[in-house]
mmCIF file of C-alpha atoms and ligand atoms in Angstrom:
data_model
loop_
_atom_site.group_PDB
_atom_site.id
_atom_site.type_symbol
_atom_site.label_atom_id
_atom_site.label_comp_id
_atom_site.label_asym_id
_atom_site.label_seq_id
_atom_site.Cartn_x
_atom_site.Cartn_y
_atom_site.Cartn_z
ATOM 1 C CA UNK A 19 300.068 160.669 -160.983
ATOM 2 C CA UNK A 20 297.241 158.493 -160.017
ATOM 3 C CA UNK A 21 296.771 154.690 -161.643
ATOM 4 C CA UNK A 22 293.603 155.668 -164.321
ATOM 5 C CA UNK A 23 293.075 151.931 -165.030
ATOM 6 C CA UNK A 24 292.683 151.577 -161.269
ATOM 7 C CA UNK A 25 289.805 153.918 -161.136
ATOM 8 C CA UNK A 26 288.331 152.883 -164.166
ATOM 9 C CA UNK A 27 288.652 149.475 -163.216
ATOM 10 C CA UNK A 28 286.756 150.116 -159.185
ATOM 11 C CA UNK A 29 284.219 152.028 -161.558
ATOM 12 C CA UNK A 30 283.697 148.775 -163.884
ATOM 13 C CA UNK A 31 283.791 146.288 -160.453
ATOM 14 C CA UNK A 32 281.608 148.338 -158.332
ATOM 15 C CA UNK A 33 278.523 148.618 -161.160
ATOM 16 C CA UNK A 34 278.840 144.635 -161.882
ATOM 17 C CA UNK A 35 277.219 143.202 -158.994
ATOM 18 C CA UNK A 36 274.279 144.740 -156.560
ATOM 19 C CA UNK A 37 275.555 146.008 -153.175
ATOM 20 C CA UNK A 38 274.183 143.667 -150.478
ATOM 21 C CA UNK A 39 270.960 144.908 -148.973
ATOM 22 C CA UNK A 40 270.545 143.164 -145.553
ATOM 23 C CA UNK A 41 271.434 144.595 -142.676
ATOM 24 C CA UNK A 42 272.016 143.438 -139.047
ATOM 25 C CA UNK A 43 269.861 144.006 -136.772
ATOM 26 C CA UNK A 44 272.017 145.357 -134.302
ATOM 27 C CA UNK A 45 273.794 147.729 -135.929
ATOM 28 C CA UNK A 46 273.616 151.302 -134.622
ATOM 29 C CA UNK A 47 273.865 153.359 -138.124
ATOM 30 C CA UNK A 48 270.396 151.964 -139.354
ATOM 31 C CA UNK A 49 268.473 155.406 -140.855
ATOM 32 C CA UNK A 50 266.634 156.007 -144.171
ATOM 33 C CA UNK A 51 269.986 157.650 -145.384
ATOM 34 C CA UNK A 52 271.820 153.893 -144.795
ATOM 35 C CA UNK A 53 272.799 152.758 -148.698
ATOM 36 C CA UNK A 54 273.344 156.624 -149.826
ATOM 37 C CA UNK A 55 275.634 156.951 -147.139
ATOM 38 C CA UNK A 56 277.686 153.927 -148.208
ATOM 39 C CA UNK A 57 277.550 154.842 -151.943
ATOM 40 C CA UNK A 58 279.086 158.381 -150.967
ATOM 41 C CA UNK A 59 282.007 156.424 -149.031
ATOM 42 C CA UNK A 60 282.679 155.419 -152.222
ATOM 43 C CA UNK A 61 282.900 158.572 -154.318
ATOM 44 C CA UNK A 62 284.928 160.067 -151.494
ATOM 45 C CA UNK A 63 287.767 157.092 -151.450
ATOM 46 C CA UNK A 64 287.822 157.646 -155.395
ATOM 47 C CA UNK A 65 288.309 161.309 -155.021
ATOM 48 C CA UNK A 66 290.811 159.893 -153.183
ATOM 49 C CA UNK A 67 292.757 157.482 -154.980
ATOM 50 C CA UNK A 68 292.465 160.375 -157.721
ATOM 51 C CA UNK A 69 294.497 162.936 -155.254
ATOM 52 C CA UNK A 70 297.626 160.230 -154.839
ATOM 53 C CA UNK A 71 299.509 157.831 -156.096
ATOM 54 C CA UNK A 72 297.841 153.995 -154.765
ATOM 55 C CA UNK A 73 299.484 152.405 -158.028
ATOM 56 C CA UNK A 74 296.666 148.829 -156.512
ATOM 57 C CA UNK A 75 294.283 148.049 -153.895
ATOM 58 C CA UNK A 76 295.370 145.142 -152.515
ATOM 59 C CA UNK A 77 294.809 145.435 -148.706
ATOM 60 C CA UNK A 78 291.990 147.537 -147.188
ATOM 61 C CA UNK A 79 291.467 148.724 -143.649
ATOM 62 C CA UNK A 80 287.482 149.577 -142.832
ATOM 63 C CA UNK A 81 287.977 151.101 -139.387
ATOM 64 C CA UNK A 82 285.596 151.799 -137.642
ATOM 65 C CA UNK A 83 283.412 149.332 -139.745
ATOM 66 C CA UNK A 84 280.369 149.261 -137.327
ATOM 67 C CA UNK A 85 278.399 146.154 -139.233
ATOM 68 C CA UNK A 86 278.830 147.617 -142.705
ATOM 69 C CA UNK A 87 277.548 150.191 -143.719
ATOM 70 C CA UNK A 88 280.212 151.272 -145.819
ATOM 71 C CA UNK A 89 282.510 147.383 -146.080
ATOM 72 C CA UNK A 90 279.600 146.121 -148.034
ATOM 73 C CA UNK A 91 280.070 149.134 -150.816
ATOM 74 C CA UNK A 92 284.112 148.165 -150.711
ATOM 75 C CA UNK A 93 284.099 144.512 -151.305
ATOM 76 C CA UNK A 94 281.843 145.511 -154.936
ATOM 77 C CA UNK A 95 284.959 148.206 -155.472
ATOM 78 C CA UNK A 96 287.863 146.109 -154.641
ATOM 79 C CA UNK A 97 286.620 142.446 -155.459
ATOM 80 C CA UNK A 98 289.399 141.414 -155.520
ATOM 81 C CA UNK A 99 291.631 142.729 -152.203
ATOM 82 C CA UNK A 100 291.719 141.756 -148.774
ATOM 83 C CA UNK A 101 290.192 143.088 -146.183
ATOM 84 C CA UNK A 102 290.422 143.891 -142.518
ATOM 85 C CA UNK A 103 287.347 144.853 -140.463
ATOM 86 C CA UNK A 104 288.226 146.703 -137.478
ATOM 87 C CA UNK A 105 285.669 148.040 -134.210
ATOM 88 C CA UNK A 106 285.447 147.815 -130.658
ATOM 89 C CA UNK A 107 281.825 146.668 -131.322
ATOM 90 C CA UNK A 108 282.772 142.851 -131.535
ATOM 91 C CA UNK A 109 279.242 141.780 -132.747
ATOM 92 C CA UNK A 110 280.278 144.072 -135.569
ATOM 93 C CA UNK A 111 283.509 143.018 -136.353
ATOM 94 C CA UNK A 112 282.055 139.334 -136.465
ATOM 95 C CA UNK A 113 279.431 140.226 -138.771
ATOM 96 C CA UNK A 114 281.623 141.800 -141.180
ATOM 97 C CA UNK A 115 283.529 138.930 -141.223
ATOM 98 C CA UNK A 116 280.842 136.568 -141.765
ATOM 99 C CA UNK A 117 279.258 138.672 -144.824
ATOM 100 C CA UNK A 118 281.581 140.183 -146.674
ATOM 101 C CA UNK A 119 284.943 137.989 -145.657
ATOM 102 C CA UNK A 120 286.931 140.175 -144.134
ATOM 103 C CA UNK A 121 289.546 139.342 -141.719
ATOM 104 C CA UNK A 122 288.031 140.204 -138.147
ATOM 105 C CA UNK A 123 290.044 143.013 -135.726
ATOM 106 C CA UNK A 124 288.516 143.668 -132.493
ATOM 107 C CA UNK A 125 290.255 147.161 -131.188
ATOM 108 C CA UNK A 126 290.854 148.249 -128.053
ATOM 109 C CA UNK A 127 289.502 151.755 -126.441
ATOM 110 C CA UNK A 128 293.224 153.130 -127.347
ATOM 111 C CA UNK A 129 293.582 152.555 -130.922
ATOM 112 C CA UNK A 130 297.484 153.023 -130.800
ATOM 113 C CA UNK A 131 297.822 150.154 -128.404
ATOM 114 C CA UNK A 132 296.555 147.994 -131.583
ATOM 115 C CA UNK A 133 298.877 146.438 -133.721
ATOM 116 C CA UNK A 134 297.404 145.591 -137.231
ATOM 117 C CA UNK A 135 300.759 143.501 -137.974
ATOM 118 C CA UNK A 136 300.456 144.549 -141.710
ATOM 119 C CA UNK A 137 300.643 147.385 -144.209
ATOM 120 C CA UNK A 138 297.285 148.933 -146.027
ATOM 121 C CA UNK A 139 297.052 150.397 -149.426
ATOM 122 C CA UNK A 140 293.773 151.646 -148.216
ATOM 123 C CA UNK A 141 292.432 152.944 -144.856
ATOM 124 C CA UNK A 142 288.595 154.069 -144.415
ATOM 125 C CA UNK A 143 288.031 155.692 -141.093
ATOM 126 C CA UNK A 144 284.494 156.678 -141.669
ATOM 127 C CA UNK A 145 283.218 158.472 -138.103
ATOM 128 C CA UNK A 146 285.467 157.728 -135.784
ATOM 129 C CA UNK A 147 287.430 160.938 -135.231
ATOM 130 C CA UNK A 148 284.243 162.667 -134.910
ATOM 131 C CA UNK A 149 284.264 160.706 -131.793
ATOM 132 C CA UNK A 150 286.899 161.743 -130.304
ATOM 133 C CA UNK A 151 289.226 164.161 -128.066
ATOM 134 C CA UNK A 152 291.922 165.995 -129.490
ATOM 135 C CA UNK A 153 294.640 163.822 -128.671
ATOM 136 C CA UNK A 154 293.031 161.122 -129.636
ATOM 137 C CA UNK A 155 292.628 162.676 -132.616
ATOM 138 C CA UNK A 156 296.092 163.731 -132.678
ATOM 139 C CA UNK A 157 297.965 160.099 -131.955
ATOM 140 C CA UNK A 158 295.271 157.949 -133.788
ATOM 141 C CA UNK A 159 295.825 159.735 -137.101
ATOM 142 C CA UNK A 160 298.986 159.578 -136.675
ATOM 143 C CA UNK A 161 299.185 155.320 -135.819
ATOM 144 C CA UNK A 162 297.244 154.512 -138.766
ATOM 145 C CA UNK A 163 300.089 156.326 -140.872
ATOM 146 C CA UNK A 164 302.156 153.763 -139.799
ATOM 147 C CA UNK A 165 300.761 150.724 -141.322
ATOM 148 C CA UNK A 166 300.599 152.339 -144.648
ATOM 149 C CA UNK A 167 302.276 150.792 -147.679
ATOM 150 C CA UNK A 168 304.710 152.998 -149.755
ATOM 151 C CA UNK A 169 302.225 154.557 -151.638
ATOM 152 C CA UNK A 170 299.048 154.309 -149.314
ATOM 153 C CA UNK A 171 296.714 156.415 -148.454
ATOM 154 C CA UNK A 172 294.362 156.850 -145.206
ATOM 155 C CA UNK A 173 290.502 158.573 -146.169
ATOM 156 C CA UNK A 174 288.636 160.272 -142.455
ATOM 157 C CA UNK A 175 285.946 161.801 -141.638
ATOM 158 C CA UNK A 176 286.007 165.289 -139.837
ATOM 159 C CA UNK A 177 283.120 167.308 -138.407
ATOM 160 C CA UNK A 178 283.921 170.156 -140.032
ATOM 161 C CA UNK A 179 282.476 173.626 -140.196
ATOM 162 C CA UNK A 180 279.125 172.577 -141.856
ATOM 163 C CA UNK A 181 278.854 170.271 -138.359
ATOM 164 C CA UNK A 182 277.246 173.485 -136.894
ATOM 165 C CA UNK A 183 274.983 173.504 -139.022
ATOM 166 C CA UNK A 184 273.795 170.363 -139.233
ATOM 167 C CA UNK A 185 273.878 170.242 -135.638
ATOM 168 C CA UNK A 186 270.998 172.824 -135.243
ATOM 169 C CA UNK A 187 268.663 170.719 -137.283
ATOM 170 C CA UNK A 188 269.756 167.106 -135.595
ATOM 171 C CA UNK A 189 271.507 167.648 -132.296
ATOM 172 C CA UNK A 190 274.451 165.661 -131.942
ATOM 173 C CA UNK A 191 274.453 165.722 -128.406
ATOM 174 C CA UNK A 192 272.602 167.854 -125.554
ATOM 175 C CA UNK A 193 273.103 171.476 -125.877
ATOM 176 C CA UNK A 194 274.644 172.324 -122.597
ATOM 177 C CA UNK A 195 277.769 169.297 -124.120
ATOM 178 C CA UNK A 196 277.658 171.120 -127.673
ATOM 179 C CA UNK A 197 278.234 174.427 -126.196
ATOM 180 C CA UNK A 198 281.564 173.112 -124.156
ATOM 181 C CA UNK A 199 282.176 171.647 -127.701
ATOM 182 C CA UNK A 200 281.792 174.759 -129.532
ATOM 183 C CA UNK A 201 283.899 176.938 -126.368
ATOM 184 C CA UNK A 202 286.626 174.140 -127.683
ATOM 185 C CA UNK A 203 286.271 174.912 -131.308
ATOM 186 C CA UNK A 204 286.616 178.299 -130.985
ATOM 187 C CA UNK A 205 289.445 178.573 -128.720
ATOM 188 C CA UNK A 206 291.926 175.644 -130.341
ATOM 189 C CA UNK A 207 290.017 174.967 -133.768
ATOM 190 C CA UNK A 208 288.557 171.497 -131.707
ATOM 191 C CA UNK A 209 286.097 170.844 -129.310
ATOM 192 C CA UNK A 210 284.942 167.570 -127.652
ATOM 193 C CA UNK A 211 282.670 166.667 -124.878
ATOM 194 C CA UNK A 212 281.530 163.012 -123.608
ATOM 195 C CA UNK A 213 278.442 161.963 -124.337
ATOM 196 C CA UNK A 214 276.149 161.276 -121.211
ATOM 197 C CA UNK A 215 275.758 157.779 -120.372
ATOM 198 C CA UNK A 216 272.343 157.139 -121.867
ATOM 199 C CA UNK A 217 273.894 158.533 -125.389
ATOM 200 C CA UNK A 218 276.784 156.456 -125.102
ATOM 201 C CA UNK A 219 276.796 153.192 -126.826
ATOM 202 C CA UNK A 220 278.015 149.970 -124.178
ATOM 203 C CA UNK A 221 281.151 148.422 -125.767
ATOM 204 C CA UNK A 222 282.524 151.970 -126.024
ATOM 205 C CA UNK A 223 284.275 152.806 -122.226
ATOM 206 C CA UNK A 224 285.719 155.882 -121.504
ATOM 207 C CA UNK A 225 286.370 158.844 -123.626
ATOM 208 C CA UNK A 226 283.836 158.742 -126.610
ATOM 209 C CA UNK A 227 281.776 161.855 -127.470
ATOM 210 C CA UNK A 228 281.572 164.422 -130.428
ATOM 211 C CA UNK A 229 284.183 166.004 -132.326
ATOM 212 C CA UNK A 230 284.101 169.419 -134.098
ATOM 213 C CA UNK A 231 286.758 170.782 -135.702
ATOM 214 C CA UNK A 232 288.613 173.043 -138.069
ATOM 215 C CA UNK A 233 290.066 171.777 -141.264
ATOM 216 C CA UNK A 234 293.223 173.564 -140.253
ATOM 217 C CA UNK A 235 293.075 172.053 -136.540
ATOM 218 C CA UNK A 236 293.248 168.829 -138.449
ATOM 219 C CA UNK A 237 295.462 169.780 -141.253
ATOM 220 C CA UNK A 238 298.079 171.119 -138.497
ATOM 221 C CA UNK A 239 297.863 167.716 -136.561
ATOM 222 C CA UNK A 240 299.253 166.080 -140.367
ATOM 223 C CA UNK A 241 301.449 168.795 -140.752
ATOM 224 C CA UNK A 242 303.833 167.131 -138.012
ATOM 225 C CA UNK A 243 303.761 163.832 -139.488
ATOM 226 C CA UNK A 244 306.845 162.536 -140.965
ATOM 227 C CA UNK A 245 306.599 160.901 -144.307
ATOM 228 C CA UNK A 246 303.375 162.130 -144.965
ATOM 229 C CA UNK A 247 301.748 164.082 -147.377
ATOM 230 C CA UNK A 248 298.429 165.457 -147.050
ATOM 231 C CA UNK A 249 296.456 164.861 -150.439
ATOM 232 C CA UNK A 250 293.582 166.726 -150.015
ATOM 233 C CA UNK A 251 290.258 168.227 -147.365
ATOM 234 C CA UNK A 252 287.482 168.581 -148.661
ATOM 235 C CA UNK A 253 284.294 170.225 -146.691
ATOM 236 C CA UNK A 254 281.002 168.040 -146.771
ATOM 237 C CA UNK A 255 282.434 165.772 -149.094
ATOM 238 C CA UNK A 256 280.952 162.358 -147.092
ATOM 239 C CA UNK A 257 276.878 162.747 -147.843
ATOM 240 C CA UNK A 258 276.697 166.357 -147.540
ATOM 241 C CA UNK A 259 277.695 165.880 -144.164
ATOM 242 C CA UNK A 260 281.231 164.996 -142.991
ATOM 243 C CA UNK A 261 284.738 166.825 -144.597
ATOM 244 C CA UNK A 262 286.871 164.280 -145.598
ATOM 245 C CA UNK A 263 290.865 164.359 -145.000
ATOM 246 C CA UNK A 264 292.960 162.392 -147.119
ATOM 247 C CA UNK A 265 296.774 161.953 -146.383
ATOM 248 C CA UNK A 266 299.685 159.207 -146.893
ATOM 249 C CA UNK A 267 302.375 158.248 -148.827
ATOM 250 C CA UNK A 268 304.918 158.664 -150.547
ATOM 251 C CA UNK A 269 305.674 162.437 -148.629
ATOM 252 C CA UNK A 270 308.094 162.963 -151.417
ATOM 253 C CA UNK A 271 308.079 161.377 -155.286
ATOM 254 C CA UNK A 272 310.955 159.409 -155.564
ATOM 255 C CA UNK A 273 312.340 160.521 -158.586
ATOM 256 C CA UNK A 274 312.823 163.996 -156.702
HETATM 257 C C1 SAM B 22 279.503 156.330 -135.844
HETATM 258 S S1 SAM B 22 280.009 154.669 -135.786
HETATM 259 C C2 SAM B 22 280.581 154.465 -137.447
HETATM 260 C C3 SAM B 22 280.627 153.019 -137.876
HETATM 261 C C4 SAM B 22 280.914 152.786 -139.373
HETATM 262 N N1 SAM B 22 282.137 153.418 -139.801
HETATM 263 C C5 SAM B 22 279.755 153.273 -140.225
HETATM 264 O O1 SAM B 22 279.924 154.256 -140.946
HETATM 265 O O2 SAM B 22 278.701 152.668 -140.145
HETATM 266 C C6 SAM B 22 281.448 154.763 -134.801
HETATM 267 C C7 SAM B 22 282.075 153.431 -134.500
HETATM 268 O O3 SAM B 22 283.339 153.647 -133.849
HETATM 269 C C8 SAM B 22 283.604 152.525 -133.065
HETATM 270 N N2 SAM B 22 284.732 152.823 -132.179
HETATM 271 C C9 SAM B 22 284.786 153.669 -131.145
HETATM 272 N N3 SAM B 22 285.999 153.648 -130.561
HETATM 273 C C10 SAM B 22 286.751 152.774 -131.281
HETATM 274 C C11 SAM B 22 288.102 152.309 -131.181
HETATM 275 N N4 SAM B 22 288.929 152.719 -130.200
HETATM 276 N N5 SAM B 22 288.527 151.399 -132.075
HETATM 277 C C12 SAM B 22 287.707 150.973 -133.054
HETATM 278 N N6 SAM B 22 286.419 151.348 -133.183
HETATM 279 C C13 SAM B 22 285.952 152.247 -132.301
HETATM 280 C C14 SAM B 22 282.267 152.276 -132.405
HETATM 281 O O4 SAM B 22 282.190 150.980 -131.874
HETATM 282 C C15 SAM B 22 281.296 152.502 -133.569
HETATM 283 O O5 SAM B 22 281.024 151.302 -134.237
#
């Protein structure tokens, strides 16, 4: 049973104090769409302390957390946890540290070579599998369920089936890459292709492209994790855009 004092409680915090309006000039999510986007990070990781058992939020993960779009929403939710800001965009990292406190990680291109050296009650991965390839996909979601405390939980972001959609009226990528995407999706349930170097962004080498996948592509990658429960998917749940996975701990209650 989720903690109803805790959600009442992130309600209360979040409403008390105005979410932090500047934004760095360098950071790569800047559109019209910027605070919405954040506030619906929010709703999602309620939805998702509602779907499981977090009993607190005392540690929080915001990976990848770009310059902030979303941290700046946490730190109203959670006033009072820690957190860790994690990217391989170190001008990010630094200013996340700088504005909202958070304890800077720079990553590495693998994620699973990075060690976080602690355990997460919470951990937002806002856009980042929709980044990458398939076994990426595969051995990332399944690192992060390793620094999970007893009852935490981990809250992505898929492109799911609406992806298609939204890709015909704002191209993700060039057509002749979405098609080897969508040759992907349809044959395994996920498709990737590199973006092109002028697409890419600098401090991302290697593999980084778009992601499109079905919810059961994803849902069988969590399937083979043990310990893990998966909480809930839920289609265009992050803006009307992104599905939303949520999976972690405890696999089984312990009074079974
Ligand atoms: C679409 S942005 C999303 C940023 C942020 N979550 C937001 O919503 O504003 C994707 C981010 O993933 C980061 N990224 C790519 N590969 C990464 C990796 N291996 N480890 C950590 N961050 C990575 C990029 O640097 C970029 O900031």
């Amino acid at each position: 049973m989720y903690n109803m004092a805790l959600i009442e409680r992130c309600l209360s915090d979040y409403g008390a104090l105005p979410v932090a309006t500047q934004v760095s000039p360098n950071d790569q999510m800047q559109n019209q769409w910027y605070l919405e986007v954040g506030r619906s990070a929010v709703e999602v990781i309620l939805a998702g302390l509602m779907s499981s058992y977090v009993p607190q939020v005392n540690r929080v993960l915001d990976l990848p957390c770009g310059h902030g779009r979303v941290l700046r929403h946490l730190v109203r939710m959670f006033p009072t946890a820690e957190f860790h800001a994690c990217d391989l965009d170190a001008d990010g990292v630094r200013y996340c540290a700088e504005q909202f406190g958070a304890v800077p990680v720079v990553s590495r291109p693998e994620l699973s070579e990075v060690d976080f050296g602690t355990k997460y009650d919470l951990i937002w991965v806002g856009s980042l599998f929709t980044h990458v390839a398939e076994p990426q996909c595969r051995s990332w979601l399944a690192h992060l369920a390793k620094f999970l405390t007893a009852r935490g939980i981990v809250v992505a972001t898929m492109h799911g089936r609406w992806s298609q959609s939204v890709h015909q009226r704002m191209p993700y990528i060039g057509e002749d890459r979405w098609q080897e995407i969508v040759n992907g999706y349809h044959a395994r349930g996920y498709g990737y292709a590199d973006y092109v170097s002028s697409e890419s962004v600098d401090h991302v080498p290697g593999n980084y492209g778009i992601s499109l996948a079905r919810p059961s592509a994803i849902l069988s990658m969590l399937e083979h994790l043990e310990g893990i429960r998966v909480f809930s998917y839920s289609e265009r749940a992050w803006a009307d855009h992104q599905d939303v996975v949520v999976y972690g701990k405890p696999a089984v209650d312990e009074a079974w």
